[in-house]
């Protein structure tokens, strides 16, 4: 009878900069106090000239009280020169793509942390197809928005391809912006 | 018999900085060449750390060829400190509100120009309600995205309230982002 020594090397703890313990704590706390989970996100926008506007974001409501970002974040938007505009900012539809990209990317980081997967790099490329006959009012059967959007992730991580695909799938499942784009949301537009 | 002099004062031509003639020309040209109306808008996103990412926008495709904004536009996104993040940028869902705000505002300016309404100021305030029990995975019946969004315009213009309301309604009717949010769009997410 021979003695065998088994050496188990523990996988080092991943560090993707996401505080998963705090998120799990929040989940537990909010499941007991669902009123605190009701958030209101806000933006304000001022017309500058032509199709150029400036939006800003700072205050929001959540955890039962008014909240504030550390700083105000601003977004310049405009149309490009081929639409006879001055191209002083991204188009609004590109801002939506950036919102989708950043939502899915934050989700990838959070889920990776939870699954102890060390990320080395995460890149996403997004493309949305749009027939501008819609917004120009040429053809009533053409919608104003995107026909479809494709998001392609390129992820370098300490995980198998299968695990990386599962990571992206879980991020998609919990993404607010993915839900906003793929499902209808009621928008009320009024004049003060 | 007395002579009466009627003086008709022509309404001065509005100048909102939108080249409506160019847009009408584009509409005519594209209605004869629908292939040129097929656009592809793009964004790319790099993960920085934690929930912080940086998205950028520059190239797009339209009028049958590759196009480019004059400069690259970048967007920092993050989660706020109450989610144990570093608050280095707006949240992705706030970026979507900014996209909606700027799309409707550009539309207001373009439609006002077409209707010869002089704008003096246009401001929009947006608020979106979200129950974060969805994204935290607490309650399967709660959606991840917004329950509803309200946009409130405050417009100072050389027009009646009725005309201002009609202006906003027409902008909404032709808005790409309004359509993206209120109607479902197919999004494909894949790993390279």
Short mmCIF file of C-alpha atoms in Angstrom, two decimals:
data_model
loop_
_atom_site.label_atom_id
_atom_site.label_comp_id
_atom_site.label_asym_id
_atom_site.label_seq_id
_atom_site.Cartn_x
_atom_site.Cartn_y
_atom_site.Cartn_z
CA UNK A 1 0.00 0.00 0.00
CA UNK A 2 1.48 3.34 -1.08
CA UNK A 3 0.59 6.73 0.26
CA UNK A 4 -0.53 9.29 -2.34
CA UNK A 5 -0.33 12.98 -1.74
CA UNK A 6 -2.92 15.09 -3.50
CA UNK A 7 -2.08 18.74 -3.85
CA UNK A 8 -5.08 20.97 -4.47
CA UNK A 9 -4.15 24.37 -5.73
CA UNK A 10 -6.91 26.81 -4.84
CA UNK A 11 -7.87 29.09 -7.74
CA UNK A 12 -6.73 32.60 -6.82
CA UNK A 13 -9.58 34.97 -6.05
CA UNK A 14 -10.50 37.08 -9.06
CA UNK A 15 -10.32 40.85 -8.74
CA UNK A 16 -12.30 42.72 -11.36
CA UNK A 17 -12.94 45.76 -9.17
CA UNK A 18 -16.55 44.84 -8.45
CA UNK A 19 -17.66 44.62 -4.82
CA UNK A 20 -19.91 41.57 -5.14
CA UNK A 21 -20.38 41.24 -1.37
CA UNK A 22 -21.89 44.73 -1.27
CA UNK A 23 -24.21 43.86 -4.18
CA UNK A 24 -25.33 40.64 -2.50
CA UNK A 25 -25.90 42.60 0.71
CA UNK A 26 -27.99 45.13 -1.20
CA UNK A 27 -30.01 42.32 -2.76
CA UNK A 28 -30.76 40.87 0.66
CA UNK A 29 -31.61 44.26 2.19
CA UNK A 30 -33.84 45.30 -0.74
CA UNK A 31 -35.70 42.00 -0.82
CA UNK A 32 -36.84 42.89 2.70
CA UNK A 33 -37.55 46.55 1.87
CA UNK A 34 -38.90 46.60 -1.70
CA UNK A 35 -39.94 50.30 -1.51
CA UNK A 36 -36.25 51.26 -1.35
CA UNK A 37 -35.71 49.48 -4.70
CA UNK A 38 -37.90 52.01 -6.52
CA UNK A 39 -35.53 54.30 -8.39
CA UNK A 40 -36.05 57.36 -10.57
CA UNK A 41 -33.29 58.20 -13.04
CA UNK A 42 -33.22 61.66 -14.58
CA UNK A 43 -31.66 63.70 -17.34
CA UNK A 44 -32.18 67.26 -18.48
CA UNK A 45 -31.45 68.66 -21.91
CA UNK A 46 -30.93 72.15 -23.28
CA UNK A 47 -31.15 73.00 -26.95
CA UNK A 48 -28.01 74.83 -28.13
CA UNK A 49 -28.59 75.54 -31.84
CA UNK A 50 -29.77 73.59 -34.86
CA UNK A 51 -29.70 69.89 -33.96
CA UNK A 52 -27.05 70.46 -31.26
CA UNK A 53 -28.10 69.96 -27.62
CA UNK A 54 -26.45 69.35 -24.28
CA UNK A 55 -27.85 66.83 -21.82
CA UNK A 56 -26.80 66.53 -18.22
CA UNK A 57 -27.23 63.99 -15.48
CA UNK A 58 -26.65 64.37 -11.76
CA UNK A 59 -29.55 63.82 -9.35
CA UNK A 60 -31.59 60.65 -9.03
CA UNK A 61 -33.90 59.05 -6.48
CA UNK A 62 -33.35 55.71 -4.79
CA UNK A 63 -33.16 53.90 -1.44
CA UNK A 64 -36.08 56.09 -0.37
CA UNK A 65 -34.31 59.43 -0.78
CA UNK A 66 -32.76 61.92 -3.21
CA UNK A 67 -29.29 60.88 -4.40
CA UNK A 68 -26.59 62.64 -6.39
CA UNK A 69 -23.65 61.62 -8.56
CA UNK A 70 -20.31 62.97 -7.33
CA UNK A 71 -20.16 65.19 -10.43
CA UNK A 72 -22.49 66.26 -13.21
CA UNK A 73 -22.06 64.25 -16.42
CA UNK A 74 -22.81 66.02 -19.70
CA UNK A 75 -23.46 64.74 -23.21
CA UNK A 76 -23.22 66.77 -26.40
CA UNK A 77 -25.48 65.51 -29.17
CA UNK A 78 -25.79 66.63 -32.77
CA UNK A 79 -26.25 65.31 -36.28
CA UNK A 80 -23.30 64.78 -38.64
CA UNK A 81 -22.29 67.08 -41.50
CA UNK A 82 -23.90 64.85 -44.15
CA UNK A 83 -27.24 65.92 -42.61
CA UNK A 84 -26.21 69.58 -42.98
CA UNK A 85 -25.51 69.78 -39.22
CA UNK A 86 -22.37 70.85 -37.40
CA UNK A 87 -21.39 67.46 -35.93
CA UNK A 88 -20.78 68.87 -32.45
CA UNK A 89 -21.61 65.56 -30.72
CA UNK A 90 -22.63 61.96 -31.23
CA UNK A 91 -26.03 61.29 -32.74
CA UNK A 92 -28.72 60.32 -30.20
CA UNK A 93 -28.94 56.80 -31.69
CA UNK A 94 -25.20 56.31 -31.14
CA UNK A 95 -25.68 57.34 -27.50
CA UNK A 96 -28.20 54.53 -27.16
CA UNK A 97 -25.61 52.06 -28.50
CA UNK A 98 -23.06 53.40 -25.99
CA UNK A 99 -25.63 52.92 -23.21
CA UNK A 100 -26.25 49.31 -24.28
CA UNK A 101 -22.50 48.62 -24.56
CA UNK A 102 -21.72 49.97 -21.11
CA UNK A 103 -24.66 48.21 -19.45
CA UNK A 104 -23.67 44.80 -20.84
CA UNK A 105 -19.99 45.43 -20.05
CA UNK A 106 -20.67 46.35 -16.41
CA UNK A 107 -22.76 43.18 -16.18
CA UNK A 108 -19.93 41.06 -17.58
CA UNK A 109 -17.58 42.44 -14.90
CA UNK A 110 -20.06 41.89 -12.08
CA UNK A 111 -20.98 38.35 -13.13
CA UNK A 112 -17.30 37.46 -13.69
CA UNK A 113 -16.52 38.60 -10.15
CA UNK A 114 -19.38 36.53 -8.77
CA UNK A 115 -18.14 33.46 -10.69
CA UNK A 116 -14.50 34.06 -9.71
CA UNK A 117 -13.41 34.60 -13.33
CA UNK A 118 -10.49 37.00 -13.72
CA UNK A 119 -11.05 39.35 -16.65
CA UNK A 120 -8.03 40.68 -18.52
CA UNK A 121 -9.82 42.70 -21.18
CA UNK A 122 -13.38 43.19 -22.37
CA UNK A 123 -14.22 44.93 -25.62
CA UNK A 124 -17.58 45.24 -27.32
CA UNK A 125 -18.35 46.39 -30.84
CA UNK A 126 -21.92 47.39 -31.63
CA UNK A 127 -23.63 48.02 -34.93
CA UNK A 128 -27.22 49.08 -35.46
CA UNK A 129 -28.91 49.08 -38.87
CA UNK A 130 -31.31 51.89 -39.67
CA UNK A 131 -33.13 52.83 -42.83
CA UNK A 132 -33.36 56.62 -42.60
CA UNK A 133 -36.34 56.66 -44.94
CA UNK A 134 -38.25 56.33 -41.65
CA UNK A 135 -37.05 59.49 -39.89
CA UNK A 136 -37.15 61.44 -43.16
CA UNK A 137 -40.81 60.52 -43.61
CA UNK A 138 -40.23 58.98 -47.06
CA UNK A 139 -41.85 55.61 -46.38
CA UNK A 140 -44.48 55.05 -43.68
CA UNK A 141 -43.69 51.33 -43.54
CA UNK A 142 -40.08 52.00 -42.47
CA UNK A 143 -39.60 52.41 -38.74
CA UNK A 144 -37.70 55.38 -37.30
CA UNK A 145 -35.44 53.31 -35.04
CA UNK A 146 -33.05 50.42 -35.56
CA UNK A 147 -34.00 47.35 -37.60
CA UNK A 148 -31.58 45.35 -35.49
CA UNK A 149 -28.49 45.72 -33.34
CA UNK A 150 -25.54 43.33 -33.08
CA UNK A 151 -23.19 43.35 -30.09
CA UNK A 152 -19.93 41.41 -30.45
CA UNK A 153 -17.84 40.84 -27.33
CA UNK A 154 -14.12 40.11 -27.41
CA UNK A 155 -13.16 38.92 -23.92
CA UNK A 156 -9.79 37.83 -22.62
CA UNK A 157 -10.36 36.08 -19.29
CA UNK A 158 -9.22 33.23 -17.13
CA UNK A 159 -12.08 31.00 -18.34
CA UNK A 160 -13.13 28.62 -21.12
CA UNK A 161 -15.02 29.88 -24.15
CA UNK A 162 -18.11 28.14 -22.80
CA UNK A 163 -17.80 29.97 -19.46
CA UNK A 164 -17.24 33.29 -21.25
CA UNK A 165 -20.36 32.73 -23.34
CA UNK A 166 -22.32 31.92 -20.17
CA UNK A 167 -20.97 35.13 -18.58
CA UNK A 168 -22.23 37.24 -21.48
CA UNK A 169 -25.59 35.43 -21.48
CA UNK A 170 -26.08 36.15 -17.76
CA UNK A 171 -25.16 39.82 -18.21
CA UNK A 172 -27.71 40.07 -21.04
CA UNK A 173 -30.37 38.44 -18.84
CA UNK A 174 -29.93 41.12 -16.13
CA UNK A 175 -29.24 44.15 -18.34
CA UNK A 176 -31.53 47.16 -17.94
CA UNK A 177 -30.65 48.72 -21.30
CA UNK A 178 -30.96 45.41 -23.16
CA UNK A 179 -34.48 45.15 -21.72
CA UNK A 180 -35.32 48.77 -22.61
CA UNK A 181 -34.32 48.21 -26.24
CA UNK A 182 -35.76 44.74 -26.78
CA UNK A 183 -39.09 45.33 -25.02
CA UNK A 184 -41.60 48.18 -25.33
CA UNK A 185 -41.50 50.92 -22.68
CA UNK A 186 -44.19 53.50 -22.18
CA UNK A 187 -42.91 57.05 -22.85
CA UNK A 188 -45.11 60.07 -22.13
CA UNK A 189 -44.06 63.32 -23.81
CA UNK A 190 -45.71 66.52 -22.60
CA UNK A 191 -45.34 70.29 -22.70
CA UNK A 192 -44.98 72.11 -19.37
CA UNK B 1 -65.06 108.21 -49.10
CA UNK B 2 -61.84 107.70 -47.19
CA UNK B 3 -58.87 105.73 -48.31
CA UNK B 4 -57.68 102.95 -45.95
CA UNK B 5 -54.18 101.69 -46.02
CA UNK B 6 -53.63 98.07 -44.99
CA UNK B 7 -50.13 97.22 -43.96
CA UNK B 8 -49.30 93.54 -43.99
CA UNK B 9 -46.19 92.73 -42.01
CA UNK B 10 -44.62 89.50 -43.28
CA UNK B 11 -43.58 87.16 -40.45
CA UNK B 12 -39.78 87.23 -40.33
CA UNK B 13 -38.10 84.01 -41.39
CA UNK B 14 -37.22 81.85 -38.39
CA UNK B 15 -33.61 80.92 -37.85
CA UNK B 16 -33.09 77.95 -35.56
CA UNK B 17 -29.83 76.88 -37.17
CA UNK B 18 -31.38 73.95 -39.05
CA UNK B 19 -30.85 73.74 -42.80
CA UNK B 20 -34.31 72.53 -43.77
CA UNK B 21 -33.70 72.97 -47.49
CA UNK B 22 -30.80 70.51 -47.28
CA UNK B 23 -32.99 68.02 -45.39
CA UNK B 24 -35.79 68.34 -47.94
CA UNK B 25 -33.21 67.87 -50.71
CA UNK B 26 -31.92 64.75 -48.97
CA UNK B 27 -35.46 63.43 -48.64
CA UNK B 28 -36.04 63.89 -52.36
CA UNK B 29 -32.68 62.36 -53.31
CA UNK B 30 -33.08 59.36 -50.99
CA UNK B 31 -36.64 58.65 -52.10
CA UNK B 32 -35.11 58.04 -55.56
CA UNK B 33 -32.12 56.08 -54.20
CA UNK B 34 -33.40 54.07 -51.23
CA UNK B 35 -30.19 52.01 -50.94
CA UNK B 36 -28.35 55.17 -49.84
CA UNK B 37 -30.78 55.52 -46.92
CA UNK B 38 -29.48 52.32 -45.31
CA UNK B 39 -27.29 53.42 -42.41
CA UNK B 40 -25.20 51.53 -39.88
CA UNK B 41 -24.40 53.33 -36.63
CA UNK B 42 -21.60 51.99 -34.47
CA UNK B 43 -20.09 52.23 -31.01
CA UNK B 44 -17.23 50.41 -29.35
CA UNK B 45 -16.72 49.94 -25.64
CA UNK B 46 -13.73 49.05 -23.50
CA UNK B 47 -14.00 47.83 -19.94
CA UNK B 48 -11.86 49.94 -17.58
CA UNK B 49 -12.38 48.41 -14.11
CA UNK B 50 -15.32 47.31 -12.01
CA UNK B 51 -18.49 48.71 -13.60
CA UNK B 52 -16.55 51.54 -15.28
CA UNK B 53 -16.26 51.47 -19.09
CA UNK B 54 -15.47 53.87 -21.89
CA UNK B 55 -17.49 53.86 -25.12
CA UNK B 56 -16.52 55.68 -28.26
CA UNK B 57 -18.22 56.64 -31.47
CA UNK B 58 -16.69 57.83 -34.72
CA UNK B 59 -17.26 55.83 -37.90
CA UNK B 60 -20.62 54.98 -39.42
CA UNK B 61 -21.97 53.86 -42.78
CA UNK B 62 -24.46 55.76 -44.91
CA UNK B 63 -25.16 57.19 -48.37
CA UNK B 64 -23.55 54.04 -49.74
CA UNK B 65 -20.13 54.55 -48.18
CA UNK B 66 -18.10 54.71 -44.95
CA UNK B 67 -18.53 58.01 -43.08
CA UNK B 68 -16.78 59.55 -40.11
CA UNK B 69 -17.62 62.14 -37.47
CA UNK B 70 -15.18 65.07 -37.40
CA UNK B 71 -13.95 63.88 -34.02
CA UNK B 72 -14.31 60.81 -31.83
CA UNK B 73 -16.95 61.16 -29.11
CA UNK B 74 -16.40 59.23 -25.88
CA UNK B 75 -18.71 58.30 -23.01
CA UNK B 76 -17.67 57.25 -19.53
CA UNK B 77 -20.17 54.97 -17.81
CA UNK B 78 -20.21 53.60 -14.29
CA UNK B 79 -22.53 52.86 -11.39
CA UNK B 80 -22.95 55.28 -8.48
CA UNK B 81 -21.36 54.90 -5.05
CA UNK B 82 -24.57 53.56 -3.47
CA UNK B 83 -23.99 50.44 -5.63
CA UNK B 84 -20.43 50.19 -4.24
CA UNK B 85 -19.01 51.53 -7.53
CA UNK B 86 -16.75 54.51 -8.14
CA UNK B 87 -19.23 56.78 -9.95
CA UNK B 88 -16.81 57.62 -12.76
CA UNK B 89 -19.60 58.24 -15.28
CA UNK B 90 -23.33 58.29 -15.84
CA UNK B 91 -25.22 55.03 -15.51
CA UNK B 92 -26.07 53.35 -18.83
CA UNK B 93 -29.80 53.93 -18.22
CA UNK B 94 -29.19 57.67 -17.80
CA UNK B 95 -27.35 57.65 -21.14
CA UNK B 96 -30.48 56.25 -22.74
CA UNK B 97 -32.50 59.15 -21.26
CA UNK B 98 -29.93 61.62 -22.64
CA UNK B 99 -30.25 59.97 -26.06
CA UNK B 100 -34.04 60.29 -25.96
CA UNK B 101 -33.82 63.92 -24.80
CA UNK B 102 -31.43 64.95 -27.55
CA UNK B 103 -33.33 63.10 -30.27
CA UNK B 104 -36.63 64.79 -29.40
CA UNK B 105 -34.91 68.18 -28.98
CA UNK B 106 -33.21 68.00 -32.41
CA UNK B 107 -36.60 67.11 -33.85
CA UNK B 108 -38.25 70.10 -32.19
CA UNK B 109 -35.65 72.40 -33.77
CA UNK B 110 -36.00 70.86 -37.22
CA UNK B 111 -39.80 70.89 -37.21
CA UNK B 112 -39.88 74.47 -35.85
CA UNK B 113 -37.63 75.57 -38.72
CA UNK B 114 -39.87 73.86 -41.25
CA UNK B 115 -42.94 75.57 -39.73
CA UNK B 116 -41.21 78.94 -39.50
CA UNK B 117 -41.43 79.04 -35.70
CA UNK B 118 -38.59 80.93 -34.02
CA UNK B 119 -37.34 79.08 -30.94
CA UNK B 120 -35.89 81.08 -28.08
CA UNK B 121 -35.20 78.24 -25.65
CA UNK B 122 -35.99 74.54 -25.43
CA UNK B 123 -35.48 72.54 -22.27
CA UNK B 124 -36.50 68.98 -21.53
CA UNK B 125 -36.60 67.18 -18.22
CA UNK B 126 -36.77 63.40 -18.26
CA UNK B 127 -37.52 60.93 -15.52
CA UNK B 128 -37.60 57.15 -15.79
CA UNK B 129 -38.97 54.88 -13.05
CA UNK B 130 -37.19 51.62 -12.40
CA UNK B 131 -37.64 48.99 -9.73
CA UNK B 132 -34.12 47.64 -9.25
CA UNK B 133 -35.48 44.37 -7.85
CA UNK B 134 -35.35 43.40 -11.56
CA UNK B 135 -31.63 43.87 -12.21
CA UNK B 136 -30.75 42.50 -8.77
CA UNK B 137 -32.66 39.31 -9.56
CA UNK B 138 -34.89 39.61 -6.48
CA UNK B 139 -38.23 39.29 -8.26
CA UNK B 140 -38.65 37.58 -11.63
CA UNK B 141 -41.86 39.51 -12.32
CA UNK B 142 -40.05 42.87 -12.17
CA UNK B 143 -38.50 43.95 -15.46
CA UNK B 144 -34.88 45.07 -15.66
CA UNK B 145 -35.61 48.28 -17.59
CA UNK B 146 -37.83 51.29 -17.05
CA UNK B 147 -41.48 50.95 -16.02
CA UNK B 148 -42.17 54.25 -17.75
CA UNK B 149 -40.45 57.44 -18.84
CA UNK B 150 -41.85 60.98 -18.74
CA UNK B 151 -40.43 63.77 -20.89
CA UNK B 152 -41.51 67.33 -20.05
CA UNK B 153 -40.66 70.10 -22.51
CA UNK B 154 -40.43 73.75 -21.55
CA UNK B 155 -40.30 75.73 -24.80
CA UNK B 156 -40.12 79.48 -25.31
CA UNK B 157 -40.97 80.19 -28.95
CA UNK B 158 -42.72 82.58 -31.25
CA UNK B 159 -45.84 80.38 -31.38
CA UNK B 160 -49.07 79.57 -29.55
CA UNK B 161 -49.21 76.80 -26.98
CA UNK B 162 -51.22 74.75 -29.46
CA UNK B 163 -48.52 75.15 -32.12
CA UNK B 164 -45.80 74.26 -29.60
CA UNK B 165 -47.69 71.11 -28.63
CA UNK B 166 -48.04 70.20 -32.31
CA UNK B 167 -44.29 70.77 -32.77
CA UNK B 168 -43.44 68.35 -29.96
CA UNK B 169 -45.95 65.80 -31.26
CA UNK B 170 -44.39 65.88 -34.73
CA UNK B 171 -40.87 65.51 -33.29
CA UNK B 172 -42.05 62.48 -31.31
CA UNK B 173 -43.61 60.99 -34.45
CA UNK B 174 -40.27 61.11 -36.30
CA UNK B 175 -37.91 60.35 -33.42
CA UNK B 176 -35.58 57.38 -33.83
CA UNK B 177 -34.85 57.00 -30.10
CA UNK B 178 -38.51 57.36 -29.12
CA UNK B 179 -39.23 54.49 -31.50
CA UNK B 180 -36.31 52.39 -30.16
CA UNK B 181 -37.60 52.73 -26.58
CA UNK B 182 -41.32 52.37 -27.20
CA UNK B 183 -41.12 49.47 -29.65
CA UNK B 184 -39.18 46.20 -29.47
CA UNK B 185 -35.89 45.97 -31.36
CA UNK B 186 -34.01 42.77 -32.06
CA UNK B 187 -30.59 42.72 -30.33
CA UNK B 188 -28.12 39.91 -31.00
CA UNK B 189 -25.33 39.53 -28.46
CA UNK B 190 -22.43 37.24 -29.38
CA UNK B 191 -18.88 36.38 -28.41
CA UNK B 192 -16.19 36.83 -31.06
#
